[in-house]
Coordinates of C-alpha atoms and ligand atoms in Angstrom, one line a residue:
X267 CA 52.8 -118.6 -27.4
X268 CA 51.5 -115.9 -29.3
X269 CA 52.8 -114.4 -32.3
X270 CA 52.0 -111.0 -33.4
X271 CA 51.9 -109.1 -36.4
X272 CA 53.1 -105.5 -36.5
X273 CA 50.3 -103.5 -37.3
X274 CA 51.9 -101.8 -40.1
X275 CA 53.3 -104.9 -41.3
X276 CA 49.5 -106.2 -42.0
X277 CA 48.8 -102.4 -43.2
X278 CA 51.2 -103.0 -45.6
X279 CA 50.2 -106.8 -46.4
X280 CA 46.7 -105.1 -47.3
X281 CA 47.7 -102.3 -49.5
X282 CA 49.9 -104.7 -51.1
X283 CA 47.0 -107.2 -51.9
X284 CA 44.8 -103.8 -53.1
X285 CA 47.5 -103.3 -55.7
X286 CA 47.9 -106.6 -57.1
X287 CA 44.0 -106.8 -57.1
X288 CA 43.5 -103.6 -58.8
X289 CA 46.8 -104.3 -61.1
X290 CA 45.4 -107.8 -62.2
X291 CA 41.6 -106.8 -62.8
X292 CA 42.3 -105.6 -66.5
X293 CA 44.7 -108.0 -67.1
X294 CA 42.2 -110.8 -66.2
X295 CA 39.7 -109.1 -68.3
X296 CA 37.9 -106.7 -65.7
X297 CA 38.9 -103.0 -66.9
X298 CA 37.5 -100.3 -64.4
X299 CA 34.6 -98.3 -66.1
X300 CA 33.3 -95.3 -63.8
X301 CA 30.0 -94.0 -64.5
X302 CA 29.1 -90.4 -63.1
X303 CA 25.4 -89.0 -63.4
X304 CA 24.7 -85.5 -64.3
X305 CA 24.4 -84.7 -60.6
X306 CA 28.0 -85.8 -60.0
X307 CA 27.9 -89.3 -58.2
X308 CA 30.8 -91.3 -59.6
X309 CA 30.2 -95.3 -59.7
X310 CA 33.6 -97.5 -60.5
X311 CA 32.5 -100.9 -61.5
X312 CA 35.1 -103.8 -63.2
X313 CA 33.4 -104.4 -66.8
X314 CA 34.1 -107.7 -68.7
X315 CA 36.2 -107.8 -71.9
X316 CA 34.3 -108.3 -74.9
X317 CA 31.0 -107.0 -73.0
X318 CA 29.6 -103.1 -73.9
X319 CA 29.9 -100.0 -71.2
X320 CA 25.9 -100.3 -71.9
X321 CA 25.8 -104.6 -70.5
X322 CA 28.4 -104.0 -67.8
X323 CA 26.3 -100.7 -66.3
X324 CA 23.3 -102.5 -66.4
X325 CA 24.8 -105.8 -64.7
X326 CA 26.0 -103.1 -62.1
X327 CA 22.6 -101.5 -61.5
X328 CA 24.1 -98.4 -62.8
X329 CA 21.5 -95.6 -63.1
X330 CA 21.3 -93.5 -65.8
X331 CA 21.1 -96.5 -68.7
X332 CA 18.1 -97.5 -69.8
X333 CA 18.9 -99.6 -72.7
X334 CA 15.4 -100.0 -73.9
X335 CA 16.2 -101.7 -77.1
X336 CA 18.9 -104.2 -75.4
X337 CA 22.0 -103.0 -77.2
X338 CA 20.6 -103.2 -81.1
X339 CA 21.5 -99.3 -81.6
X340 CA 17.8 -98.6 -82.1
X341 CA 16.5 -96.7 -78.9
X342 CA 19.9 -94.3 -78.0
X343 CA 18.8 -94.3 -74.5
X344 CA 22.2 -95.6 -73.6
X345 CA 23.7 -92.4 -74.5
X346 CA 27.1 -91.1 -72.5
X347 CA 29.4 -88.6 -72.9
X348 CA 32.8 -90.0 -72.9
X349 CA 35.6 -88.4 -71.1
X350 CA 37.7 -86.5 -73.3
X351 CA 40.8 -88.2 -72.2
X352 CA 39.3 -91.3 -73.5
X353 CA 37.7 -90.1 -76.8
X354 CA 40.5 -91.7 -78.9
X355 CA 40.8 -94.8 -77.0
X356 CA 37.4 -95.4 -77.5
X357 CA 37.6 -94.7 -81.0
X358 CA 34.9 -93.3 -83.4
X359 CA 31.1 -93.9 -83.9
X360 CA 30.0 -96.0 -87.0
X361 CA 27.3 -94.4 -89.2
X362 CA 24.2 -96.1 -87.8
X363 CA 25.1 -95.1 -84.1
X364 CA 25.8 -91.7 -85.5
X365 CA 22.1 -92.0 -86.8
X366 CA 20.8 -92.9 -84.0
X367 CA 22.6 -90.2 -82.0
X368 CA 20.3 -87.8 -84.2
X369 CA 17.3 -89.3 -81.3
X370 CA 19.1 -88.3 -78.4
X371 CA 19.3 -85.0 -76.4
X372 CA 21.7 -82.8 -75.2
X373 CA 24.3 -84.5 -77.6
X374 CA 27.7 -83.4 -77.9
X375 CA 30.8 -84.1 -79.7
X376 CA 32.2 -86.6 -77.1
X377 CA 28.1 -88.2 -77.2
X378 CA 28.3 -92.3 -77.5
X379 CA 25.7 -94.5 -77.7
X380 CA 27.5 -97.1 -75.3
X381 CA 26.0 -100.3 -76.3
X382 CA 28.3 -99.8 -78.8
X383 CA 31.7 -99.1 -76.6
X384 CA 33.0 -102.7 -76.5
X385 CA 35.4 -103.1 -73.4
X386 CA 38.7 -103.8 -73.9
X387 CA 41.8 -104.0 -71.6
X388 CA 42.6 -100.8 -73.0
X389 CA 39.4 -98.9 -71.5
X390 CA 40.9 -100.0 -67.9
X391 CA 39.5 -96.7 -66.2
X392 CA 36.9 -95.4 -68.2
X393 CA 35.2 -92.1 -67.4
X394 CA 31.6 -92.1 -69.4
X395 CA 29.3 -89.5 -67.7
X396 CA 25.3 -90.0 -68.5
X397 CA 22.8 -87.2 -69.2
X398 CA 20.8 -85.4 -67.3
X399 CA 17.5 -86.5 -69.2
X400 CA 18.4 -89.9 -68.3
X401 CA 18.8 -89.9 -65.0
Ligands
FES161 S1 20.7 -99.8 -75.9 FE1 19.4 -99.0 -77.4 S2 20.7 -97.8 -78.6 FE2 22.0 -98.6 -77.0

């Protein structure tokens, strides 16, 4: 004898494993970081705790990072804008990124360098857009 499901019983199954998925990612140290290049495309990746925005969009093949310099704040082609929603989450620059800003283009006030945006749990669903010139 077969038993089956009610469709909308397994639809809701599913949605229900989606929400504990997506409510346990940051909490297991995978925060949401989404990445959208200057021509609009949005990419949503889950990041690692204790890794940069710059080292989880690169693990991601995430265009629009170059990261010539491998995170030592010495190349600033890793620049992003961060959302603005997000600005004081993020928290400030320190001088020597701030320096290095001054190689960038096209920067702004909400212009990181994000080899030096540590993920946290708190940056679950980061919006960092990258510039044009690096695209
Ligand atoms: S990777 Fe070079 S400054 Fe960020």
């Amino acid at each position: 004898m077969h038993s089956r499901a009610c469709p909308s019983n397994k639809r809701a199954e599913a949605m229900d494993t989606r929400l504990r998925r997506i409510g346990t990612t940051a909490e297991q140290g995978m925060p949401n970081i989404t990445y959208v290049d200057h021509a609009g495309t949005a990419r949503t990746i889950d990041g690692q705790v204790g890794s940069t925005v710059m080292e989880a969009a690169i693990r991601n093949n995430v265009p629009g990072i170059d990261a010539e310099c491998g995170g030592a704040c010495a190349c600033a082609t890793c620049h992003v804008y961060v959302d603005e929603d997000w600005m004081e989450a993020v928290g400030p620059s320190e001088p020597m990124e701030q320096d290095m800003l001054d190689f960038a283009s096209d920067v702004r006030a909400t212009s990181r360098l994000s080899c030096q945006i540590r993920i946290t749990p708190e940056l679950d669903g980061l919006k960092v857009t990258t510039p044009a010139r690096q695209g």
